[in-house]
CSV table of C-alpha atoms and ligand atoms in Angstrom, one decimal:
chain,number,residue,atom,x,y,z
A,9,MET,CA,19.4,-13.7,0.7
A,10,ARG,CA,16.4,-14.2,-0.9
A,11,LYS,CA,14.9,-13.0,2.9
A,12,LEU,CA,16.5,-9.4,3.4
A,13,ILE,CA,15.0,-8.9,-0.5
A,14,ASP,CA,11.4,-9.5,1.2
A,15,LYS,CA,12.2,-8.0,4.5
A,16,LEU,CA,13.0,-4.6,2.2
A,17,GLU,CA,9.3,-5.2,0.5
A,18,ALA,CA,7.7,-5.7,3.9
A,19,GLU,CA,9.2,-3.2,6.3
A,20,LYS,CA,10.4,-0.8,3.5
A,21,LYS,CA,14.1,-0.4,5.4
A,22,LEU,CA,17.2,-2.2,5.8
A,23,SER,CA,20.4,-1.3,7.8
A,24,PHE,CA,23.1,0.3,6.6
A,25,GLU,CA,24.3,-3.3,7.8
A,26,GLU,CA,22.3,-4.9,5.2
A,27,PHE,CA,22.6,-3.7,2.2
A,28,VAL,CA,26.6,-3.6,2.4
A,29,THR,CA,25.3,-7.7,2.5
A,30,LEU,CA,22.6,-7.9,0.0
A,31,ILE,CA,24.3,-5.4,-2.0
A,32,ASN,CA,27.3,-7.3,-1.7
A,33,ALA,CA,25.6,-11.2,-2.3
A,34,ARG,CA,23.4,-10.6,-5.2
A,35,THR,CA,24.3,-13.4,-8.2
A,36,PRO,CA,21.8,-13.2,-11.4
A,37,GLU,CA,19.2,-16.2,-9.8
A,38,LEU,CA,19.2,-13.4,-6.8
A,39,ALA,CA,18.6,-10.1,-9.0
A,40,ASP,CA,15.5,-12.0,-11.1
A,41,TYR,CA,13.9,-12.7,-7.9
A,42,LEU,CA,14.5,-8.9,-6.7
A,43,PHE,CA,13.5,-7.7,-10.1
A,44,GLU,CA,10.4,-10.3,-9.5
A,45,ARG,CA,9.5,-8.8,-6.5
A,46,ALA,CA,10.1,-4.8,-8.0
A,47,ARG,CA,7.7,-5.7,-11.1
A,48,ALA,CA,5.0,-6.9,-9.0
A,49,VAL,CA,5.4,-3.6,-6.3
A,50,ARG,CA,5.3,-1.3,-8.9
A,51,HIS,CA,2.1,-2.9,-10.8
A,52,ALA,CA,-0.3,-2.7,-7.7
A,53,VAL,CA,1.1,1.1,-7.5
A,54,TYR,CA,1.8,2.2,-11.8
A,55,GLY,CA,-0.4,-1.4,-13.3
A,56,ASN,CA,2.0,-1.3,-16.3
A,57,ASP,CA,1.8,2.2,-17.4
A,58,VAL,CA,5.2,3.8,-18.5
A,59,TYR,CA,5.2,7.9,-18.0
A,60,ILE,CA,7.6,10.1,-21.0
A,61,ARG,CA,8.7,13.0,-19.3
A,62,GLY,CA,9.8,15.1,-22.6
A,63,LEU,CA,13.4,16.5,-22.0
A,64,ILE,CA,14.6,19.9,-23.2
A,65,GLU,CA,18.7,20.8,-22.4
A,66,VAL,CA,18.5,24.2,-22.5
A,67,SER,CA,21.5,25.4,-21.7
A,68,SER,CA,25.5,23.6,-22.5
A,69,TYR,CA,27.3,26.1,-20.2
A,70,CYS,CA,28.2,25.1,-16.9
A,71,LYS,CA,30.1,27.3,-14.5
A,72,ASN,CA,30.4,24.2,-12.3
A,73,ASP,CA,34.0,22.2,-12.8
A,74,CYS,CA,31.7,18.1,-11.9
A,75,LEU,CA,35.6,15.7,-12.2
A,76,TYR,CA,32.7,13.1,-14.6
A,77,CYS,CA,31.0,15.6,-16.5
A,78,GLY,CA,31.4,16.4,-19.9
A,79,LEU,CA,30.1,19.8,-19.4
A,80,ARG,CA,32.7,20.8,-16.6
A,81,ARG,CA,33.8,24.2,-17.6
A,82,SER,CA,36.9,23.5,-17.6
A,83,ASN,CA,36.4,21.4,-21.4
A,84,LYS,CA,37.0,23.7,-24.4
A,85,ASN,CA,36.5,21.2,-26.5
A,86,ALA,CA,32.9,21.3,-25.6
A,87,GLN,CA,30.6,23.4,-27.6
A,88,ARG,CA,28.5,25.5,-25.8
A,89,TYR,CA,25.0,26.7,-26.7
A,90,ARG,CA,21.9,28.0,-25.0
A,91,LEU,CA,18.3,27.5,-25.8
A,92,SER,CA,16.1,30.5,-26.9
A,93,GLU,CA,12.7,31.3,-24.8
A,94,GLU,CA,11.4,30.6,-28.7
A,95,GLN,CA,13.3,27.0,-28.9
A,96,ILE,CA,11.9,26.1,-25.5
A,97,LEU,CA,8.9,26.9,-26.8
A,98,ARG,CA,9.1,25.3,-29.6
A,99,SER,CA,10.2,22.2,-28.1
A,100,CYS,CA,7.0,21.7,-25.6
A,101,GLU,CA,5.1,22.1,-29.3
A,102,ALA,CA,6.3,19.5,-30.7
A,103,GLY,CA,6.4,17.4,-27.6
A,104,TYR,CA,2.8,18.4,-26.9
A,105,ASN,CA,1.7,17.1,-30.3
A,106,LEU,CA,3.0,14.2,-29.7
A,107,GLY,CA,1.3,13.9,-26.7
A,108,PHE,CA,3.9,15.1,-23.9
A,109,ARG,CA,2.1,16.1,-21.1
A,110,THR,CA,5.5,16.5,-19.1
A,111,PHE,CA,8.5,19.2,-20.0
A,112,VAL,CA,11.6,18.6,-17.8
A,113,MET,CA,14.4,22.3,-18.6
A,114,GLN,CA,17.6,20.4,-18.1
A,115,GLY,CA,21.0,22.3,-18.5
A,116,GLY,CA,24.5,22.8,-16.9
A,117,GLU,CA,24.5,26.2,-14.1
A,118,ASP,CA,24.3,29.0,-16.6
A,119,LEU,CA,25.1,31.8,-15.5
A,120,ALA,CA,23.6,33.6,-18.6
A,121,ILE,CA,19.9,32.6,-18.5
A,122,THR,CA,19.1,35.2,-15.2
A,123,ASP,CA,16.3,34.1,-13.2
A,124,ASP,CA,14.0,36.9,-14.6
A,125,MET,CA,14.3,34.9,-17.4
A,126,LEU,CA,13.4,31.3,-16.6
A,127,VAL,CA,10.2,32.9,-14.6
A,128,SER,CA,9.1,34.4,-18.2
A,129,VAL,CA,9.6,30.8,-19.7
A,130,ILE,CA,7.7,29.1,-16.6
A,131,GLU,CA,5.1,31.0,-17.6
A,132,LYS,CA,4.7,31.2,-20.5
A,133,ILE,CA,4.6,27.2,-21.0
A,134,ARG,CA,2.3,27.3,-18.2
A,135,LYS,CA,-0.4,29.5,-19.4
A,136,LYS,CA,-0.2,27.7,-22.6
A,137,TYR,CA,0.0,24.0,-21.0
A,138,GLU,CA,-2.5,23.9,-18.1
A,139,ASP,CA,-2.7,20.8,-18.6
A,140,CYS,CA,1.3,19.6,-18.3
A,141,ALA,CA,3.8,19.6,-15.3
A,142,ILE,CA,6.6,22.2,-15.4
A,143,THR,CA,9.7,20.2,-14.9
A,144,LEU,CA,13.6,21.6,-13.8
A,145,SER,CA,16.5,20.5,-13.5
A,146,LEU,CA,19.6,23.6,-13.9
A,147,GLY,CA,20.9,22.7,-10.2
A,148,GLU,CA,21.4,24.1,-7.5
A,149,LYS,CA,19.8,27.8,-6.6
A,150,SER,CA,18.7,29.6,-3.9
A,151,TYR,CA,15.5,29.2,-2.0
A,152,GLU,CA,14.0,33.1,-3.2
A,153,SER,CA,15.5,31.5,-6.5
A,154,TYR,CA,13.4,27.9,-6.1
A,155,LYS,CA,10.2,30.1,-4.3
A,156,LYS,CA,9.8,32.2,-8.1
A,157,PHE,CA,10.7,29.5,-10.7
A,158,TYR,CA,7.6,27.0,-8.3
A,159,ASP,CA,5.3,30.6,-8.3
A,160,ALA,CA,6.2,31.2,-11.5
A,161,GLY,CA,4.3,27.5,-11.9
A,162,ALA,CA,6.7,25.1,-12.5
A,163,ASN,CA,6.1,22.0,-10.9
A,164,ARG,CA,8.5,19.5,-10.5
A,165,TYR,CA,12.7,19.7,-9.9
A,166,LEU,CA,15.6,17.5,-10.1
A,167,LEU,CA,18.5,17.2,-9.0
A,168,ARG,CA,20.9,14.8,-8.5
A,169,HIS,CA,22.6,14.0,-4.4
A,170,GLU,CA,25.5,11.8,-7.2
A,171,THR,CA,27.0,10.4,-3.7
A,172,ALA,CA,25.7,10.8,-0.1
A,173,VAL,CA,29.4,10.6,1.7
A,174,ASP,CA,31.1,13.5,2.1
A,175,GLU,CA,35.1,12.4,1.4
A,176,HIS,CA,33.3,10.4,-1.6
A,177,TYR,CA,31.5,13.8,-2.7
A,178,ALA,CA,34.9,15.2,-3.4
A,179,LYS,CA,37.0,13.4,-4.8
A,180,LEU,CA,34.0,14.1,-7.3
A,181,HIS,CA,33.3,17.4,-7.1
A,182,PRO,CA,35.7,20.3,-7.0
A,183,SER,CA,36.0,22.1,-3.6
A,184,GLU,CA,33.3,25.0,-4.4
A,185,LEU,CA,30.9,23.0,-4.0
A,186,SER,CA,29.6,20.7,-0.7
A,187,LEU,CA,27.5,17.1,-0.6
A,188,LYS,CA,26.4,19.4,2.6
A,189,THR,CA,24.7,22.8,0.0
A,190,ARG,CA,23.4,20.2,-2.3
A,191,LYS,CA,21.2,18.4,0.6
A,192,GLN,CA,20.3,21.9,1.1
A,193,CYS,CA,18.5,22.4,-1.6
A,194,LEU,CA,17.3,19.0,-2.0
A,195,TYR,CA,15.3,20.2,1.3
A,196,ASP,CA,14.1,23.5,-0.1
A,197,LEU,CA,12.5,22.5,-2.7
A,198,LYS,CA,10.2,19.8,-0.9
A,199,ASN,CA,9.8,22.6,1.4
A,200,ILE,CA,8.6,24.6,-1.4
A,201,GLY,CA,6.3,21.7,-2.4
A,202,TYR,CA,7.9,20.6,-5.2
A,203,GLN,CA,8.0,17.4,-6.1
A,204,VAL,CA,11.9,16.3,-5.6
A,205,GLY,CA,14.0,14.1,-7.9
A,206,SER,CA,16.8,12.8,-6.9
A,207,GLY,CA,19.8,10.1,-7.8
A,208,PHE,CA,23.7,8.7,-7.5
A,209,MET,CA,25.5,7.2,-11.0
A,210,VAL,CA,26.1,4.2,-10.1
A,211,GLY,CA,29.8,3.0,-10.1
A,212,SER,CA,31.6,6.5,-10.0
A,213,PRO,CA,35.2,5.8,-9.7
A,214,TRP,CA,36.0,5.4,-6.5
A,215,GLN,CA,32.6,4.4,-5.3
A,216,THR,CA,31.9,1.0,-2.5
A,217,THR,CA,29.3,-0.4,-1.4
A,218,GLU,CA,29.0,1.0,1.6
A,219,ASN,CA,28.5,4.8,-0.3
A,220,LEU,CA,25.4,3.0,-2.0
A,221,ALA,CA,24.5,1.5,1.3
A,222,GLU,CA,24.5,5.6,2.3
A,223,ASP,CA,23.2,6.0,-1.4
A,224,MET,CA,19.7,4.3,0.0
A,225,LEU,CA,20.2,5.1,3.8
A,226,PHE,CA,20.0,9.3,2.5
A,227,LEU,CA,17.0,8.5,0.2
A,228,ALA,CA,15.0,6.4,2.7
A,229,ASP,CA,15.4,9.9,4.8
A,230,LEU,CA,14.8,12.6,2.1
A,231,LYS,CA,11.5,9.7,0.5
A,232,PRO,CA,11.8,11.9,-2.9
A,233,HIS,CA,9.0,12.0,-5.5
A,234,MET,CA,12.1,10.6,-7.9
A,235,VAL,CA,14.8,9.2,-8.6
A,236,GLY,CA,17.9,9.1,-11.4
A,237,ILE,CA,20.0,6.8,-11.5
A,238,GLY,CA,22.5,5.6,-14.0
A,239,PRO,CA,25.2,3.4,-14.2
A,240,PHE,CA,29.3,6.0,-14.5
A,241,ILE,CA,30.5,6.3,-18.5
A,242,SER,CA,33.3,8.2,-18.8
A,243,HIS,CA,33.9,11.5,-21.1
A,244,HIS,CA,36.8,11.6,-22.6
A,245,ASP,CA,37.7,15.4,-21.5
A,246,THR,CA,37.2,14.9,-18.0
A,247,PRO,CA,40.1,14.3,-15.6
A,248,PHE,CA,38.2,10.8,-15.5
A,249,ALA,CA,39.0,9.9,-19.2
A,250,ASP,CA,40.3,7.0,-17.7
A,251,LYS,CA,37.7,5.4,-15.4
A,252,PRO,CA,35.9,2.5,-15.9
A,253,ASN,CA,32.2,2.2,-17.0
A,254,GLY,CA,29.3,1.8,-14.3
A,255,SER,CA,27.6,-1.4,-15.0
A,256,VAL,CA,24.2,-2.9,-15.8
A,257,GLU,CA,23.9,-5.5,-14.0
A,258,LEU,CA,25.0,-3.5,-10.7
A,259,THR,CA,23.2,0.0,-11.8
A,260,LEU,CA,19.9,-2.0,-12.5
A,261,PHE,CA,20.0,-4.8,-8.9
A,262,MET,CA,19.9,-0.8,-7.5
A,263,LEU,CA,16.7,0.0,-9.3
A,264,GLY,CA,15.1,-2.9,-8.1
A,265,LEU,CA,16.0,-2.1,-4.5
A,266,LEU,CA,14.7,1.3,-5.0
A,267,ARG,CA,11.1,0.5,-6.3
A,268,LEU,CA,11.0,-2.0,-3.3
A,269,MET,CA,12.0,0.9,0.3
A,270,LEU,CA,9.8,3.4,-2.4
A,271,PRO,CA,7.3,1.2,-3.5
A,272,ASN,CA,6.0,4.4,-5.2
A,273,LEU,CA,8.3,6.1,-6.9
A,274,LEU,CA,9.1,7.2,-9.9
A,275,ILE,CA,11.7,5.5,-11.7
A,276,PRO,CA,13.3,6.8,-14.6
A,277,ALA,CA,15.2,4.3,-17.3
A,278,THR,CA,17.5,6.3,-17.3
A,279,THR,CA,19.2,7.7,-20.9
A,280,ALA,CA,23.0,6.1,-19.4
A,281,LEU,CA,21.6,3.0,-18.9
A,282,GLY,CA,20.2,2.8,-22.8
A,283,THR,CA,23.5,4.8,-23.6
A,284,ILE,CA,26.2,1.7,-22.2
A,285,SER,CA,23.2,-1.2,-22.8
A,286,GLU,CA,21.2,-1.2,-26.8
A,287,SER,CA,18.2,-2.9,-24.2
A,288,GLY,CA,19.1,-1.1,-21.1
A,289,ARG,CA,16.0,1.0,-20.6
A,290,GLU,CA,13.7,-2.2,-21.4
A,291,LYS,CA,15.6,-3.9,-19.1
A,292,GLY,CA,15.2,-0.9,-16.5
A,293,ILE,CA,11.7,-1.1,-17.0
A,294,LEU,CA,11.7,-5.2,-16.4
A,295,ALA,CA,14.2,-4.1,-13.1
A,296,GLY,CA,11.0,-1.3,-11.2
A,297,ALA,CA,11.9,1.9,-14.1
A,298,ASN,CA,8.7,3.4,-15.0
A,299,VAL,CA,9.4,6.8,-16.8
A,300,ILE,CA,11.4,7.3,-19.7
A,301,MET,CA,12.5,11.2,-20.9
A,302,PRO,CA,13.4,11.1,-24.6
A,303,ASN,CA,14.7,14.4,-25.7
A,304,LEU,CA,12.8,17.3,-27.6
A,305,SER,CA,15.5,19.4,-27.9
A,306,PRO,CA,16.0,21.4,-31.0
A,307,ALA,CA,17.8,18.0,-33.6
A,308,ASP,CA,20.9,20.0,-34.3
A,309,VAL,CA,21.8,20.9,-30.5
A,310,ARG,CA,21.7,17.5,-29.2
A,311,LYS,CA,25.1,16.1,-30.1
A,312,LYS,CA,26.1,18.9,-28.3
A,313,TYR,CA,25.1,18.2,-25.0
A,314,LEU,CA,27.5,15.6,-24.3
A,315,ILE,CA,27.9,14.9,-20.7
A,316,TYR,CA,29.4,11.5,-20.8
A,317,ASP,CA,30.6,9.3,-23.9
A,318,ASN,CA,28.5,8.0,-27.1
A,319,LYS,CA,25.3,9.7,-25.3
A,320,ILE,CA,22.4,8.1,-27.2
A,321,ASN,CA,20.9,11.2,-29.4
A,322,THR,CA,18.6,9.5,-32.0
A,323,GLY,CA,16.6,7.2,-33.3
A,324,ILE,CA,14.9,6.4,-30.7
A,325,GLU,CA,16.4,8.1,-28.1
A,326,SER,CA,14.8,11.4,-29.4
A,327,ALA,CA,11.2,12.1,-29.8
A,328,GLU,CA,10.5,10.8,-32.8
A,329,GLY,CA,11.7,7.3,-31.9
A,330,LEU,CA,8.4,7.5,-29.7
A,331,GLU,CA,5.7,5.4,-32.0
A,332,GLN,CA,9.5,2.6,-32.4
A,333,LEU,CA,8.9,3.2,-27.9
A,334,LYS,CA,6.1,2.4,-28.1
A,335,LYS,CA,5.8,-0.7,-29.8
A,336,GLN,CA,9.2,-2.2,-27.3
A,337,MET,CA,7.5,-0.8,-23.9
A,338,GLN,CA,3.9,-3.4,-25.5
A,339,LYS,CA,6.7,-5.8,-26.6
A,340,ILE,CA,7.5,-6.4,-22.9
A,341,GLY,CA,4.4,-6.0,-21.5
A,342,TYR,CA,4.0,-2.4,-20.9
A,343,GLN,CA,2.1,0.8,-22.6
A,344,ILE,CA,3.1,4.1,-22.4
A,345,VAL,CA,1.2,6.9,-21.4
A,346,VAL,CA,-0.7,10.2,-22.9
A,347,ALA,CA,-0.8,11.2,-19.3
A,348,ARG,CA,1.3,14.5,-16.2
A,349,GLY,CA,2.6,10.9,-14.6
A,350,ASP,CA,2.9,12.6,-10.9
A,351,CYS,CA,4.2,10.3,-7.9
A,352,LYS,CA,1.3,7.8,-6.6
A,353,GLY,CA,1.0,8.9,-2.9
A,354,LEU,CA,3.6,10.2,-0.8
B,415,SAH,N1,23.5,20.9,-14.1
B,415,SAH,C1,22.3,20.5,-13.6
B,415,SAH,C2,21.9,18.6,-14.3
B,415,SAH,C3,23.2,17.4,-14.6
B,415,SAH,S1,22.7,16.3,-15.7
B,415,SAH,C4,22.7,19.3,-11.9
B,415,SAH,O1,23.5,19.8,-11.4
B,415,SAH,O2,21.7,18.5,-11.5
B,415,SAH,C5,21.9,15.2,-14.8
B,415,SAH,C6,22.4,14.2,-14.1
B,415,SAH,O3,23.6,13.0,-15.1
B,415,SAH,C7,23.6,14.7,-13.3
B,415,SAH,O4,23.2,14.7,-11.9
B,415,SAH,C8,24.5,13.5,-13.6
B,415,SAH,O5,24.3,12.1,-11.8
B,415,SAH,C9,24.7,13.2,-14.7
B,415,SAH,N2,26.2,13.0,-15.6
B,415,SAH,C10,27.1,13.5,-15.4
B,415,SAH,N3,28.3,13.2,-15.7
B,415,SAH,C11,27.8,11.8,-15.9
B,415,SAH,C12,28.2,10.9,-16.4
B,415,SAH,N4,30.0,10.7,-16.8
B,415,SAH,N5,27.7,9.7,-16.0
B,415,SAH,C13,26.7,9.4,-16.0
B,415,SAH,N6,26.2,10.5,-15.1
B,415,SAH,C14,26.0,11.7,-15.5
């Protein structure tokens, strides 16, 4: 099986069958070999640097009803909030002073946040922080809306495809959402000029190895700048409350494969990974990840943005825990840097 890992590193691609074979054949020893190769590739492109992004969770309102997500509109127990422009700008200011040079505005698809409101806040951030990247992660919008945000100064957009197989997509989402639209959004974003992030959940209900192989082939085709993957974690107020969580082990393996397939990729060691394993983020970095996204949202709303159970929202996860995070990274031989952290190459 090492041969398939070597082939992926050398040729930057595998066939569907080869991905299925490799993923199914994984053992702890094979994973160690994969991570060693993934680190070598990562070091050649990004050295030991770890980029940080300040995550601002702008709204917990959502018009969608994704079956896995705690913010789904049917969840009457979800605590809803929406940040004001002033609150967002204050979060950016606090983040800038801490050394963040990327701000990520993420949220549910909140109908009360109009394009004009977003353009206004993007323009203000752009003007005040010329040296920073502005990232949006606000779900599916029209080409025109994406273009407006881009013209206002946004640089990057995160929109996970969630799963690259229609039948599987339909099991995770309500019927009004489709993989086709999701993909169209991703191609629109790329055409406009955004640095694009996609990604998928690992271990989501009914996911097969074949589904994961399709995720890899879709990403090989899309060639995004960033890919976020994290384990599925159940939320008690969703239809998937009783579904088992995804595993750290498989998430890390997929992460290593991604690094070999797309060497320049920005890969976050995600909050979900840090939630199901205390050392999840360090493990993610050691498997080839190079980005961490601490939470910059005002402290009082953090626990309300509950997309899954037990989401970490204090200590190391918060921006105040940055010093601790720096030490944790140093311990494993990596350093958090003050930089926009753009994708190298592509
Ligand atoms: N509304 C935005 C942001 C969604 S939250 C959008 O649609 O892009 C960001 C990511 O969290 C999602 O893309 C999804 O992959 C992940 N997520 C949501 N619920 C989850 C769960 N229960 N377990 C693990 N990850 C989850």
